[in-house]
mmCIF file of C-alpha atoms and ligand atoms in Angstrom:
data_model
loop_
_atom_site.group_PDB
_atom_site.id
_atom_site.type_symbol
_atom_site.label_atom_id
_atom_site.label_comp_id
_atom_site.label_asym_id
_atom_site.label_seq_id
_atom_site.Cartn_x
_atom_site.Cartn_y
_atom_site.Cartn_z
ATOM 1 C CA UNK S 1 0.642 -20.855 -19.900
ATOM 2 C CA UNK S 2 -1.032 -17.853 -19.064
ATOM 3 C CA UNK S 3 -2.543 -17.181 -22.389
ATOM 4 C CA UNK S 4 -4.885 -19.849 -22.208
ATOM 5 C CA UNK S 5 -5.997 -18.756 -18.393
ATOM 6 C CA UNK S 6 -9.211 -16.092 -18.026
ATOM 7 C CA UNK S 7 -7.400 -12.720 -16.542
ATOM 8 C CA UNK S 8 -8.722 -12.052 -13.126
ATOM 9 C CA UNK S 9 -7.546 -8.777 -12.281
ATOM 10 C CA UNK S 10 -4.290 -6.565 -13.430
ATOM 11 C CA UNK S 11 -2.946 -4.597 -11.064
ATOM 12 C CA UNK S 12 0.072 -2.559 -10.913
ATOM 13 C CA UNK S 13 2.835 -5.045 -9.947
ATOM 14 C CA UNK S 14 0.954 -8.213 -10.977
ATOM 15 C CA UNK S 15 -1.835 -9.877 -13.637
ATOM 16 C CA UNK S 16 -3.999 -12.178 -11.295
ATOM 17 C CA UNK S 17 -5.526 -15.263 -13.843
ATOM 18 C CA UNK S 18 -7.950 -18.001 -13.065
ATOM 19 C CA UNK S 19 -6.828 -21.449 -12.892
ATOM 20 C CA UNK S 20 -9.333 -22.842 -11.360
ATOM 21 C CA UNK S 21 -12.240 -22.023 -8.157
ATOM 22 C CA UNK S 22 -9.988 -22.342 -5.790
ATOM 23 C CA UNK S 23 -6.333 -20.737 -7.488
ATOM 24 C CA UNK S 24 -4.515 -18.482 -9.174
ATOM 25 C CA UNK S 25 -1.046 -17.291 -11.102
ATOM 26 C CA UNK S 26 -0.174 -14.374 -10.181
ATOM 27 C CA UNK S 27 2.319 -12.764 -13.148
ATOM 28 C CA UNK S 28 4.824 -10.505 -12.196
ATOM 29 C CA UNK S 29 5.079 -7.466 -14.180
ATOM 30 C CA UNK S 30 8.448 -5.119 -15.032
ATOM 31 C CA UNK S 31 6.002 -2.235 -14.353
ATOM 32 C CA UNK S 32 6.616 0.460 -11.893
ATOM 33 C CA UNK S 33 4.688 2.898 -9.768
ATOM 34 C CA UNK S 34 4.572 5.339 -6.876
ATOM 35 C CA UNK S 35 3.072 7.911 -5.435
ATOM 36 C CA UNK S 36 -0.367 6.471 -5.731
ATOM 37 C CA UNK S 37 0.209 6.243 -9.851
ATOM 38 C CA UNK S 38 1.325 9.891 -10.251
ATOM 39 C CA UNK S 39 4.713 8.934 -10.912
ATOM 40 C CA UNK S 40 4.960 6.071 -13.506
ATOM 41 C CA UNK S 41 7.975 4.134 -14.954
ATOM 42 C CA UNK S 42 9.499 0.537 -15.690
ATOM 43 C CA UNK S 43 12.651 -1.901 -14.551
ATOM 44 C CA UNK S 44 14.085 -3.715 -16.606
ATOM 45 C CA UNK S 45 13.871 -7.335 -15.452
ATOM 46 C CA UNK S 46 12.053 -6.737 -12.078
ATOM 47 C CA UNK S 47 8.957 -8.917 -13.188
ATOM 48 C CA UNK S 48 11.170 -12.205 -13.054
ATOM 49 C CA UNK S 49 13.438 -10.989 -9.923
ATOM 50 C CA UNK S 50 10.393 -10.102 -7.282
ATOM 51 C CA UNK S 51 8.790 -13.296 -8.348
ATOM 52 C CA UNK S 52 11.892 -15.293 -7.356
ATOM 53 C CA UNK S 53 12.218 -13.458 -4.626
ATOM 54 C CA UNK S 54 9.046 -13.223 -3.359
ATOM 55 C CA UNK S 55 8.624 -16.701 -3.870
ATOM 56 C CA UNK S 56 11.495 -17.826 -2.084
ATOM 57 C CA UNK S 57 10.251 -15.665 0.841
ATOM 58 C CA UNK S 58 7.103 -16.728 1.034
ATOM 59 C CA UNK S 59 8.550 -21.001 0.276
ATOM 60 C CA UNK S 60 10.483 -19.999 3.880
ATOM 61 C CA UNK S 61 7.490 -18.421 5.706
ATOM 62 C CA UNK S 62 5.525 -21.461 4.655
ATOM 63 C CA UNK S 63 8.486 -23.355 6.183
ATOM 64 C CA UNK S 64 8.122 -21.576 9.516
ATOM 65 C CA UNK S 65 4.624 -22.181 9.904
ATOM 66 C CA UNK S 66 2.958 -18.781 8.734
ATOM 67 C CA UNK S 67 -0.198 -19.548 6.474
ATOM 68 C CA UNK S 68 0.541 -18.277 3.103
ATOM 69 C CA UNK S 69 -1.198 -18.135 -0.301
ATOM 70 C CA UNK S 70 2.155 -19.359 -1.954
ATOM 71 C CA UNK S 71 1.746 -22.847 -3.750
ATOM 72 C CA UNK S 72 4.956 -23.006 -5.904
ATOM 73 C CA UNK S 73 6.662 -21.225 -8.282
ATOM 74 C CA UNK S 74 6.066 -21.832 -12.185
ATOM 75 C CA UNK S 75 8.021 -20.223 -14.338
ATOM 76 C CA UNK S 76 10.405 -16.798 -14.677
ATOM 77 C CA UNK S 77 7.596 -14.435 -13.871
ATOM 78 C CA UNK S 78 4.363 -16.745 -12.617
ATOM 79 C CA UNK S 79 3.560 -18.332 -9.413
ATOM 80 C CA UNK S 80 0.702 -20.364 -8.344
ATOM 81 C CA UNK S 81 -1.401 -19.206 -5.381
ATOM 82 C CA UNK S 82 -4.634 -20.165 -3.656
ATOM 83 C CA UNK S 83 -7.629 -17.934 -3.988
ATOM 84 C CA UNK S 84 -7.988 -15.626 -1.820
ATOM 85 C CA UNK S 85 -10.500 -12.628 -0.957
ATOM 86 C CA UNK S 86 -8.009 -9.633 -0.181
ATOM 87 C CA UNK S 87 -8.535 -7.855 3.349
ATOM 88 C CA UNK S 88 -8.602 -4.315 1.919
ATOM 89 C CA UNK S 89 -5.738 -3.234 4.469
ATOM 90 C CA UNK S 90 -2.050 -2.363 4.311
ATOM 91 C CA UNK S 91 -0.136 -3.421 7.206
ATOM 92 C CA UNK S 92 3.130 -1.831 7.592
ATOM 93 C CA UNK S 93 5.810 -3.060 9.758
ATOM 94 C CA UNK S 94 8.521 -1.392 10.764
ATOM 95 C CA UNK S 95 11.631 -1.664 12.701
ATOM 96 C CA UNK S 96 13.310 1.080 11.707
ATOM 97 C CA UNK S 97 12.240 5.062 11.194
ATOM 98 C CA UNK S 98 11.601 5.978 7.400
ATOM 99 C CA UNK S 99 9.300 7.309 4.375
ATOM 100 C CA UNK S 100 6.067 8.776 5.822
ATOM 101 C CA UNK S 101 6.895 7.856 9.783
ATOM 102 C CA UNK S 102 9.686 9.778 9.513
ATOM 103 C CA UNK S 103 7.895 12.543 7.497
ATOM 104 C CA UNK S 104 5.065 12.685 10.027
ATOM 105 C CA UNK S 105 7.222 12.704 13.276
ATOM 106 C CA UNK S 106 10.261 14.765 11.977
ATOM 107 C CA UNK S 107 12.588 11.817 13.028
ATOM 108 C CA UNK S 108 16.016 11.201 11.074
ATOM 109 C CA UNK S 109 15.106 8.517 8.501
ATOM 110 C CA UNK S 110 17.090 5.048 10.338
ATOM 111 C CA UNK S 111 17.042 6.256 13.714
ATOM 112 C CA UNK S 112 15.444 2.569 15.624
ATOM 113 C CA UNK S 113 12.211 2.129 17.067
ATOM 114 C CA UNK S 114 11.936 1.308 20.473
ATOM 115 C CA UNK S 115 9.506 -1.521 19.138
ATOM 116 C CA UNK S 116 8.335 -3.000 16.271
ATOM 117 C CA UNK S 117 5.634 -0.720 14.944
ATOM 118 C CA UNK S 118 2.462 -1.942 13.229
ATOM 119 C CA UNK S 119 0.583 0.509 11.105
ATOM 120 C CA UNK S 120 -2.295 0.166 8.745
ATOM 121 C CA UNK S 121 -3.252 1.925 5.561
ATOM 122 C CA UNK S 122 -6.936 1.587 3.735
ATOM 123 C CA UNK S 123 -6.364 0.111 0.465
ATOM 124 C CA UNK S 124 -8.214 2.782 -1.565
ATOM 125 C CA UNK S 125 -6.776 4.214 -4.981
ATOM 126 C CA UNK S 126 -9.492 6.393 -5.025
ATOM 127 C CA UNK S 127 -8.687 7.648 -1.485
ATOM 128 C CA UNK S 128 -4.593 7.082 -2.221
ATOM 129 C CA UNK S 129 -4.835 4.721 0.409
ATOM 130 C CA UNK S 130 -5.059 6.770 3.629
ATOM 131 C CA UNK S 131 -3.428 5.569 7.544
ATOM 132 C CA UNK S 132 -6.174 4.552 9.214
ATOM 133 C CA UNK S 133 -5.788 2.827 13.072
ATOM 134 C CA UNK S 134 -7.236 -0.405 14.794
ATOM 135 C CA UNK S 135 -10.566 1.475 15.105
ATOM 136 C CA UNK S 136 -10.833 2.546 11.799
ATOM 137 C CA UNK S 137 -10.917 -1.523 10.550
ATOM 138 C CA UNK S 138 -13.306 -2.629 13.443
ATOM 139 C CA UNK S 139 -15.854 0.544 13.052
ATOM 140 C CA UNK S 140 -15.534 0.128 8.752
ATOM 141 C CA UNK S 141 -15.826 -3.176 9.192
ATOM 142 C CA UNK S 142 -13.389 -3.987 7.385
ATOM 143 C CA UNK S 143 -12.145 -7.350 9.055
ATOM 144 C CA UNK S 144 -13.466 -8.663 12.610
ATOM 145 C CA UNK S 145 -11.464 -8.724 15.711
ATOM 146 C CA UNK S 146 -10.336 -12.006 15.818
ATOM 147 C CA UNK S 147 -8.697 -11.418 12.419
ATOM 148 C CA UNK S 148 -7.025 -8.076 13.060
ATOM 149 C CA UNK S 149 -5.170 -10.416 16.506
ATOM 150 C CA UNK S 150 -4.528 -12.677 13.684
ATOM 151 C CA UNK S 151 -3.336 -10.089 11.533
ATOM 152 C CA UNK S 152 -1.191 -8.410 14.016
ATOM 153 C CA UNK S 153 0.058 -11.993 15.269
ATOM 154 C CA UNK S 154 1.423 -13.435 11.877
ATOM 155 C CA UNK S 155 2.745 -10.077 10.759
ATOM 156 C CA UNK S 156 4.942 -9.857 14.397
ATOM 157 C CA UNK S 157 6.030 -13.378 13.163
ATOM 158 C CA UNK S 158 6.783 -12.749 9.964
ATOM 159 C CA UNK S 159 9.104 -9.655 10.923
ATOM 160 C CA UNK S 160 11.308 -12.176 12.968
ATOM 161 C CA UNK S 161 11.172 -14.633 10.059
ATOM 162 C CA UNK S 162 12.690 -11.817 7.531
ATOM 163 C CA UNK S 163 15.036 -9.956 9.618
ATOM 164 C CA UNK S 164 16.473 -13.011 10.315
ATOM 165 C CA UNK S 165 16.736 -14.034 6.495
ATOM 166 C CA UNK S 166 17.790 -10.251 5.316
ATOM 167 C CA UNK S 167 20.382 -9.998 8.139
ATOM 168 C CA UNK S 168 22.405 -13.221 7.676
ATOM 169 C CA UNK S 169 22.728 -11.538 4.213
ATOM 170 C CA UNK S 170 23.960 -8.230 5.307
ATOM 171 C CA UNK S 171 20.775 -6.653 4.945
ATOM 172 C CA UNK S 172 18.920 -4.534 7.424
ATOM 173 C CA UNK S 173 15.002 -4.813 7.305
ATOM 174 C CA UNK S 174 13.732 -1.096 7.710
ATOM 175 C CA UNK S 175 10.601 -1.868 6.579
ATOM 176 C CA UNK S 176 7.619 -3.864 4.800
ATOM 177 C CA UNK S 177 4.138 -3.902 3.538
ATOM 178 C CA UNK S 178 2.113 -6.644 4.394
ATOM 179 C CA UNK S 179 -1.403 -7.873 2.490
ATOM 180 C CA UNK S 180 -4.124 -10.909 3.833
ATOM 181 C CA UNK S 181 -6.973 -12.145 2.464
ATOM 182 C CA UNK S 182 -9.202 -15.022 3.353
ATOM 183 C CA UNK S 183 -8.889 -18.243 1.749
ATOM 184 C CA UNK S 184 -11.563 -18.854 -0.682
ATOM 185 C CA UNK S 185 -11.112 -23.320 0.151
ATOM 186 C CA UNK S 186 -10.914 -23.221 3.561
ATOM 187 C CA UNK S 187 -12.017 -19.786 4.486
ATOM 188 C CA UNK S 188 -8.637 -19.617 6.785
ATOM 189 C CA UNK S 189 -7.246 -15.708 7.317
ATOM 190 C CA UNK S 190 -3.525 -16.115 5.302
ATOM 191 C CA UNK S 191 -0.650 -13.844 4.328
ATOM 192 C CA UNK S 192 -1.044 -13.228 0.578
ATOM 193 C CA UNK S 193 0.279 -10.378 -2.256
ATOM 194 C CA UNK S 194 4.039 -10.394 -2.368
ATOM 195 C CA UNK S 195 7.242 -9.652 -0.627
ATOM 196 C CA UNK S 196 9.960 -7.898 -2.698
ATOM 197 C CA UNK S 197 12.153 -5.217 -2.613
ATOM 198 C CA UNK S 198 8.930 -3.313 -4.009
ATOM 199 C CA UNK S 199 7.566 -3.781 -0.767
ATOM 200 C CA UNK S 200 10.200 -3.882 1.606
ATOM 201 C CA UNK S 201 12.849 -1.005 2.340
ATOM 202 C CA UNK S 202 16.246 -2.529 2.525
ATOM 203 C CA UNK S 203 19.161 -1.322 3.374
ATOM 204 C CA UNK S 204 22.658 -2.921 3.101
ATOM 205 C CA UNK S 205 23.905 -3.530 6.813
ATOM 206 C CA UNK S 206 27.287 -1.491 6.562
ATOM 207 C CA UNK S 207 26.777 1.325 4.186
ATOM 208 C CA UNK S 208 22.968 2.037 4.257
ATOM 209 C CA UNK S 209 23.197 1.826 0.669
ATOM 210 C CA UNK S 210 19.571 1.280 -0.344
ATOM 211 C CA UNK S 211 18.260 -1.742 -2.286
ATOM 212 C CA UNK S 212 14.823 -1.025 -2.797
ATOM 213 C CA UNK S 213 12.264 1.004 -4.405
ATOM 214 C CA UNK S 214 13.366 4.166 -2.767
ATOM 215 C CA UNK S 215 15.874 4.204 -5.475
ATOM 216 C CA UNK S 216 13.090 4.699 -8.274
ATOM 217 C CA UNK S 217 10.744 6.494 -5.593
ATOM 218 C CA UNK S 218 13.562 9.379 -5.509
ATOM 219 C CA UNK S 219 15.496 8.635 -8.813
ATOM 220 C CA UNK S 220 18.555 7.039 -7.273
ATOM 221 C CA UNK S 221 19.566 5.159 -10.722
ATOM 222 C CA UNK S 222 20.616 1.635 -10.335
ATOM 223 C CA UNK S 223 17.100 0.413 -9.591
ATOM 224 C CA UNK S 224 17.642 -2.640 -11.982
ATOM 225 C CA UNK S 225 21.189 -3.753 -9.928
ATOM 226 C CA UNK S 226 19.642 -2.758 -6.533
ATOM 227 C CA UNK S 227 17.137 -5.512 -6.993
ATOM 228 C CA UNK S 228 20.074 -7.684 -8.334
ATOM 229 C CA UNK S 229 21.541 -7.358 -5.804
ATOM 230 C CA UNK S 230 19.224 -8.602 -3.104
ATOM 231 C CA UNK S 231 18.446 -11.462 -5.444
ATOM 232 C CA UNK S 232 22.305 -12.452 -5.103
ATOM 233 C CA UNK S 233 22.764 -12.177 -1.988
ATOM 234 C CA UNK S 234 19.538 -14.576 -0.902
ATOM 235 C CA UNK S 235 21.876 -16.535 -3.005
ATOM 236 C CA UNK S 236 18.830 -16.807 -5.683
ATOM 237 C CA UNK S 237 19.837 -17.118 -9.516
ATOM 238 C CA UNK S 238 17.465 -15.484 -12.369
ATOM 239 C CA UNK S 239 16.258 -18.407 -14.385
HETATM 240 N N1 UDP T 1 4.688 0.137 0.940
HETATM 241 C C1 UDP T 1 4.246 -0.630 -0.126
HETATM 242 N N2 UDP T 1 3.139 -0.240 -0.817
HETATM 243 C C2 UDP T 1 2.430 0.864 -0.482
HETATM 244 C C3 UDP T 1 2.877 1.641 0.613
HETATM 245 C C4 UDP T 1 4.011 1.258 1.298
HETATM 246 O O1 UDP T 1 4.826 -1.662 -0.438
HETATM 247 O O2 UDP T 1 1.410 1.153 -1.145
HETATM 248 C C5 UDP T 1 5.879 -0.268 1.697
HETATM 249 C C6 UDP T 1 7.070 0.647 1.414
HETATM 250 O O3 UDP T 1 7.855 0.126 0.357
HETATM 251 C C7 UDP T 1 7.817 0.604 2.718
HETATM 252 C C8 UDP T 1 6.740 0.384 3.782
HETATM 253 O O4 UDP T 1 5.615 -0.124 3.073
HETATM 254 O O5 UDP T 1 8.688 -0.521 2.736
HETATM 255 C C9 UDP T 1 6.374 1.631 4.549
HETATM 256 O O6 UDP T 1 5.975 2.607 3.634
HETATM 257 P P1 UDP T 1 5.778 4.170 3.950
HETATM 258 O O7 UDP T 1 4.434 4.394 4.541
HETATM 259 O O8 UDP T 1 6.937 4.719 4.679
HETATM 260 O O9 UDP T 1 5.780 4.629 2.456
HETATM 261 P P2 UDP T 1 6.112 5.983 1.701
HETATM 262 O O10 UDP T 1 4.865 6.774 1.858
HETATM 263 O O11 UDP T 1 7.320 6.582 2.326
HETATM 264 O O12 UDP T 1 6.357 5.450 0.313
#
Protein backbone atom coordinates (compact mmCIF):
# COMPACT_ATOMS: atom_id res chain seq x y z
CA UNK A 1 0.00 0.00 0.00
CA UNK A 2 2.66 2.26 0.60
CA UNK A 3 3.90 2.51 -2.89
CA UNK A 4 1.11 4.36 -4.08
CA UNK A 5 1.33 6.94 -0.87
CA UNK A 6 3.66 10.40 -1.35
CA UNK A 7 6.76 9.74 1.26
CA UNK A 8 6.63 12.31 3.95
CA UNK A 9 9.73 11.99 5.71
CA UNK A 10 12.33 8.87 6.30
CA UNK A 11 13.85 8.78 9.29
CA UNK A 12 16.00 6.34 10.94
CA UNK A 13 13.55 3.82 12.48
CA UNK A 14 10.54 4.73 10.29
CA UNK A 15 9.29 6.09 6.52
CA UNK A 16 6.43 8.63 7.42
CA UNK A 17 3.84 8.67 4.01
CA UNK A 18 0.86 10.81 3.32
CA UNK A 19 -2.48 9.38 3.35
CA UNK A 20 -4.31 12.06 3.53
CA UNK A 21 -4.34 16.02 5.44
CA UNK A 22 -5.00 14.79 8.40
CA UNK A 23 -2.86 11.02 8.55
CA UNK A 24 -0.20 9.03 8.10
CA UNK A 25 1.58 5.29 7.90
CA UNK A 26 4.29 5.23 9.56
CA UNK A 27 6.63 2.06 8.11
CA UNK A 28 8.80 0.41 10.32
CA UNK A 29 12.19 -0.14 9.12
CA UNK A 30 14.86 -3.23 10.05
CA UNK A 31 17.39 -0.34 10.18
CA UNK A 32 19.56 0.37 13.10
CA UNK A 33 21.38 3.26 14.68
CA UNK A 34 23.17 4.77 17.65
CA UNK A 35 25.29 7.03 18.80
CA UNK A 36 23.73 9.88 16.96
CA UNK A 37 24.39 7.80 13.41
CA UNK A 38 28.10 7.12 14.08
CA UNK A 39 27.52 3.63 14.64
CA UNK A 40 25.27 2.06 11.92
CA UNK A 41 23.86 -1.51 11.46
CA UNK A 42 20.59 -3.68 10.79
CA UNK A 43 18.17 -6.48 12.65
CA UNK A 44 16.91 -8.81 11.04
CA UNK A 45 13.12 -8.68 11.41
CA UNK A 46 12.90 -5.67 13.86
CA UNK A 47 10.81 -3.54 11.29
CA UNK A 48 7.70 -5.97 11.73
CA UNK A 49 8.39 -6.73 15.65
CA UNK A 50 8.53 -2.83 17.00
CA UNK A 51 5.53 -2.19 14.89
CA UNK A 52 3.57 -4.94 16.66
CA UNK A 53 4.82 -3.98 19.57
CA UNK A 54 4.60 -0.57 19.52
CA UNK A 55 1.28 -0.84 18.32
CA UNK A 56 -0.01 -2.97 20.87
CA UNK A 57 1.43 -0.45 23.39
CA UNK A 58 0.15 2.37 22.17
CA UNK A 59 -3.78 0.18 21.34
CA UNK A 60 -3.41 -0.13 25.52
CA UNK A 61 -2.43 3.51 26.27
CA UNK A 62 -5.31 4.52 24.05
CA UNK A 63 -7.29 2.10 26.28
CA UNK A 64 -6.25 3.91 29.45
CA UNK A 65 -7.14 7.19 28.34
CA UNK A 66 -3.69 8.75 27.19
CA UNK A 67 -4.17 10.71 23.79
CA UNK A 68 -2.19 8.95 21.23
CA UNK A 69 -1.46 9.31 17.49
CA UNK A 70 -2.11 5.45 17.10
CA UNK A 71 -5.18 4.69 14.74
CA UNK A 72 -4.70 0.92 14.01
CA UNK A 73 -2.36 -1.28 12.81
CA UNK A 74 -2.19 -2.26 8.94
CA UNK A 75 -0.06 -4.64 8.02
CA UNK A 76 3.50 -6.49 9.20
CA UNK A 77 5.47 -3.29 9.23
CA UNK A 78 2.76 -0.17 8.73
CA UNK A 79 0.50 1.54 11.06
CA UNK A 80 -1.88 4.29 10.58
CA UNK A 81 -1.48 7.47 12.63
CA UNK A 82 -2.98 10.95 12.78
CA UNK A 83 -0.91 13.89 11.68
CA UNK A 84 0.88 15.33 13.89
CA UNK A 85 3.47 18.37 14.19
CA UNK A 86 6.39 16.77 16.35
CA UNK A 87 7.38 18.80 19.64
CA UNK A 88 11.12 18.82 18.90
CA UNK A 89 11.83 17.27 22.51
CA UNK A 90 12.95 13.94 23.94
CA UNK A 91 11.44 13.11 27.14
CA UNK A 92 13.12 10.47 29.02
CA UNK A 93 11.64 8.64 31.82
CA UNK A 94 13.23 6.75 34.07
CA UNK A 95 12.76 4.57 36.99
CA UNK A 96 15.75 3.03 37.19
CA UNK A 97 19.68 4.37 36.97
CA UNK A 98 21.31 3.68 33.43
CA UNK A 99 23.09 4.85 30.01
CA UNK A 100 24.02 8.56 30.31
CA UNK A 101 22.37 9.14 34.07
CA UNK A 102 24.47 6.73 35.23
CA UNK A 103 27.48 8.01 33.16
CA UNK A 104 26.92 11.57 34.38
CA UNK A 105 26.41 10.79 38.16
CA UNK A 106 28.88 7.79 38.51
CA UNK A 107 25.93 5.64 39.88
CA UNK A 108 25.94 1.69 39.34
CA UNK A 109 23.78 1.21 36.21
CA UNK A 110 20.14 -0.41 38.08
CA UNK A 111 20.63 1.05 41.32
CA UNK A 112 16.54 2.72 41.82
CA UNK A 113 15.61 6.17 41.80
CA UNK A 114 14.10 7.57 44.64
CA UNK A 115 11.46 8.92 42.02
CA UNK A 116 10.52 8.74 38.72
CA UNK A 117 12.85 11.04 36.84
CA UNK A 118 11.82 13.16 33.85
CA UNK A 119 14.53 14.43 31.60
CA UNK A 120 14.50 16.15 28.28
CA UNK A 121 16.81 16.10 25.32
CA UNK A 122 16.62 18.76 22.17
CA UNK A 123 15.88 16.82 19.19
CA UNK A 124 18.79 18.13 17.07
CA UNK A 125 20.98 15.74 14.77
CA UNK A 126 22.95 18.52 14.03
CA UNK A 127 23.50 19.26 17.76
CA UNK A 128 23.35 15.15 18.59
CA UNK A 129 20.49 16.02 20.49
CA UNK A 130 21.82 17.70 23.66
CA UNK A 131 19.95 17.49 27.65
CA UNK A 132 18.44 20.49 27.92
CA UNK A 133 15.99 21.33 31.28
CA UNK A 134 12.39 22.86 31.75
CA UNK A 135 13.96 26.29 31.04
CA UNK A 136 15.67 25.45 28.12
CA UNK A 137 11.94 24.52 26.29
CA UNK A 138 10.12 27.63 27.79
CA UNK A 139 13.14 30.26 26.97
CA UNK A 140 13.63 28.32 23.13
CA UNK A 141 10.30 28.30 22.87
CA UNK A 142 10.03 25.28 22.05
CA UNK A 143 6.48 24.30 23.49
CA UNK A 144 4.39 26.65 25.98
CA UNK A 145 3.82 25.95 29.56
CA UNK A 146 0.66 24.51 29.56
CA UNK A 147 2.03 21.82 27.21
CA UNK A 148 5.27 20.98 28.99
CA UNK A 149 2.39 20.23 32.45
CA UNK A 150 0.80 18.29 29.77
CA UNK A 151 3.84 16.75 28.71
CA UNK A 152 5.11 15.92 32.08
CA UNK A 153 1.43 14.75 33.11
CA UNK A 154 0.80 12.05 30.33
CA UNK A 155 4.39 10.87 30.38
CA UNK A 156 4.00 10.23 34.57
CA UNK A 157 0.88 8.30 33.29
CA UNK A 158 2.19 6.51 30.79
CA UNK A 159 5.16 5.15 33.07
CA UNK A 160 2.42 3.54 35.37
CA UNK A 161 0.61 2.25 32.28
CA UNK A 162 3.97 0.30 31.04
CA UNK A 163 5.51 -0.83 34.15
CA UNK A 164 2.47 -2.30 34.84
CA UNK A 165 2.27 -4.10 31.31
CA UNK A 166 6.27 -4.99 31.28
CA UNK A 167 6.10 -6.29 34.88
CA UNK A 168 3.17 -8.76 34.72
CA UNK A 169 5.54 -10.11 31.99
CA UNK A 170 8.63 -10.39 34.00
CA UNK A 171 10.04 -7.38 32.70
CA UNK A 172 11.49 -4.47 34.57
CA UNK A 173 11.00 -0.95 32.89
CA UNK A 174 14.47 0.87 33.38
CA UNK A 175 13.75 3.22 31.01
CA UNK A 176 11.98 5.04 27.90
CA UNK A 177 11.99 7.76 25.40
CA UNK A 178 9.01 9.57 24.93
CA UNK A 179 7.98 11.93 21.64
CA UNK A 180 4.57 14.51 21.29
CA UNK A 181 3.46 16.46 18.74
CA UNK A 182 0.33 18.44 18.20
CA UNK A 183 -2.47 17.12 16.34
CA UNK A 184 -2.73 18.60 13.00
CA UNK A 185 -7.24 17.89 13.19
CA UNK A 186 -7.83 18.98 16.37
CA UNK A 187 -4.73 20.80 17.35
CA UNK A 188 -4.82 18.57 20.78
CA UNK A 189 -1.03 18.02 22.44
CA UNK A 190 -0.78 13.80 22.00
CA UNK A 191 1.82 11.10 22.61
CA UNK A 192 3.16 10.16 19.16
CA UNK A 193 6.61 8.29 17.58
CA UNK A 194 6.85 4.79 18.94
CA UNK A 195 7.41 2.59 21.88
CA UNK A 196 9.72 -0.44 21.35
CA UNK A 197 12.46 -2.06 22.73
CA UNK A 198 14.40 0.65 20.52
CA UNK A 199 13.20 3.04 22.85
CA UNK A 200 12.78 1.48 26.01
CA UNK A 201 15.60 -0.29 28.18
CA UNK A 202 14.29 -3.55 29.42
CA UNK A 203 15.47 -5.75 31.52
CA UNK A 204 14.18 -9.29 32.37
CA UNK A 205 12.91 -9.14 36.12
CA UNK A 206 15.16 -12.07 37.55
CA UNK A 207 18.37 -12.09 35.66
CA UNK A 208 18.81 -8.47 34.36
CA UNK A 209 19.35 -10.04 31.16
CA UNK A 210 18.80 -7.15 28.74
CA UNK A 211 16.16 -7.08 25.97
CA UNK A 212 16.76 -4.01 24.29
CA UNK A 213 18.91 -1.98 22.17
CA UNK A 214 21.73 -1.95 24.61
CA UNK A 215 22.48 -5.26 23.13
CA UNK A 216 23.36 -3.67 19.60
CA UNK A 217 24.42 -0.27 21.41
CA UNK A 218 27.40 -2.44 23.06
CA UNK A 219 27.46 -5.54 20.69
CA UNK A 220 25.78 -8.00 23.02
CA UNK A 221 24.71 -10.46 19.97
CA UNK A 222 21.26 -11.76 20.15
CA UNK A 223 19.69 -8.42 19.26
CA UNK A 224 17.23 -10.22 16.80
CA UNK A 225 15.94 -12.87 19.86
CA UNK A 226 16.13 -10.06 22.49
CA UNK A 227 13.37 -8.30 20.65
CA UNK A 228 11.71 -11.79 20.22
CA UNK A 229 11.60 -12.16 23.14
CA UNK A 230 9.69 -9.20 24.48
CA UNK A 231 7.33 -9.74 21.58
CA UNK A 232 6.53 -13.29 23.23
CA UNK A 233 6.19 -12.52 26.27
CA UNK A 234 3.42 -9.48 25.61
CA UNK A 235 2.08 -12.68 24.29
CA UNK A 236 2.18 -10.91 20.63
CA UNK A 237 2.72 -13.29 17.50
CA UNK A 238 4.75 -11.94 14.26
CA UNK A 239 2.23 -11.98 11.48
N1 LIG B 1 16.50 6.84 23.92
C1 LIG B 1 15.94 6.75 22.66
N2 LIG B 1 16.39 7.57 21.67
C2 LIG B 1 17.36 8.49 21.88
C3 LIG B 1 17.92 8.59 23.17
C4 LIG B 1 17.48 7.75 24.17
O1 LIG B 1 15.03 5.96 22.43
O2 LIG B 1 17.71 9.22 20.93
C5 LIG B 1 16.02 5.98 25.01
C6 LIG B 1 17.05 4.90 25.36
O3 LIG B 1 16.80 3.72 24.63
C7 LIG B 1 16.78 4.69 26.83
C8 LIG B 1 16.28 6.04 27.34
O4 LIG B 1 15.86 6.75 26.17
O5 LIG B 1 15.74 3.74 27.00
C9 LIG B 1 17.32 6.83 28.10
O6 LIG B 1 18.44 6.99 27.27
P1 LIG B 1 19.89 7.50 27.74
O7 LIG B 1 19.90 8.99 27.79
O8 LIG B 1 20.35 6.78 28.94
O9 LIG B 1 20.64 7.01 26.46
P2 LIG B 1 22.14 6.61 26.13
O10 LIG B 1 22.80 7.92 25.92
O11 LIG B 1 22.67 5.82 27.27
O12 LIG B 1 21.92 5.80 24.88
Amino acid sequence: MSSKMKKLYEGKAKIIFSKSSNQVVAKYKDDATAFNNLKKGSIKNKGIINNIISSYLFEMLNHCGIPTHFIKRVDQKSQLLKKVDIIPIEVLVRNYFAGSLSKKFGVKEGTKLSDTLIEYCYKSDKLGDPHISTEHILNLGLCELSELELIENYSLRVNDVLRGIFYAVGINLVDFKLEFGICKKTNQLILADEISPDTCRLWDLKTNKKLDKDRFRRDLGNIEDAYLEVLERLNLKLK
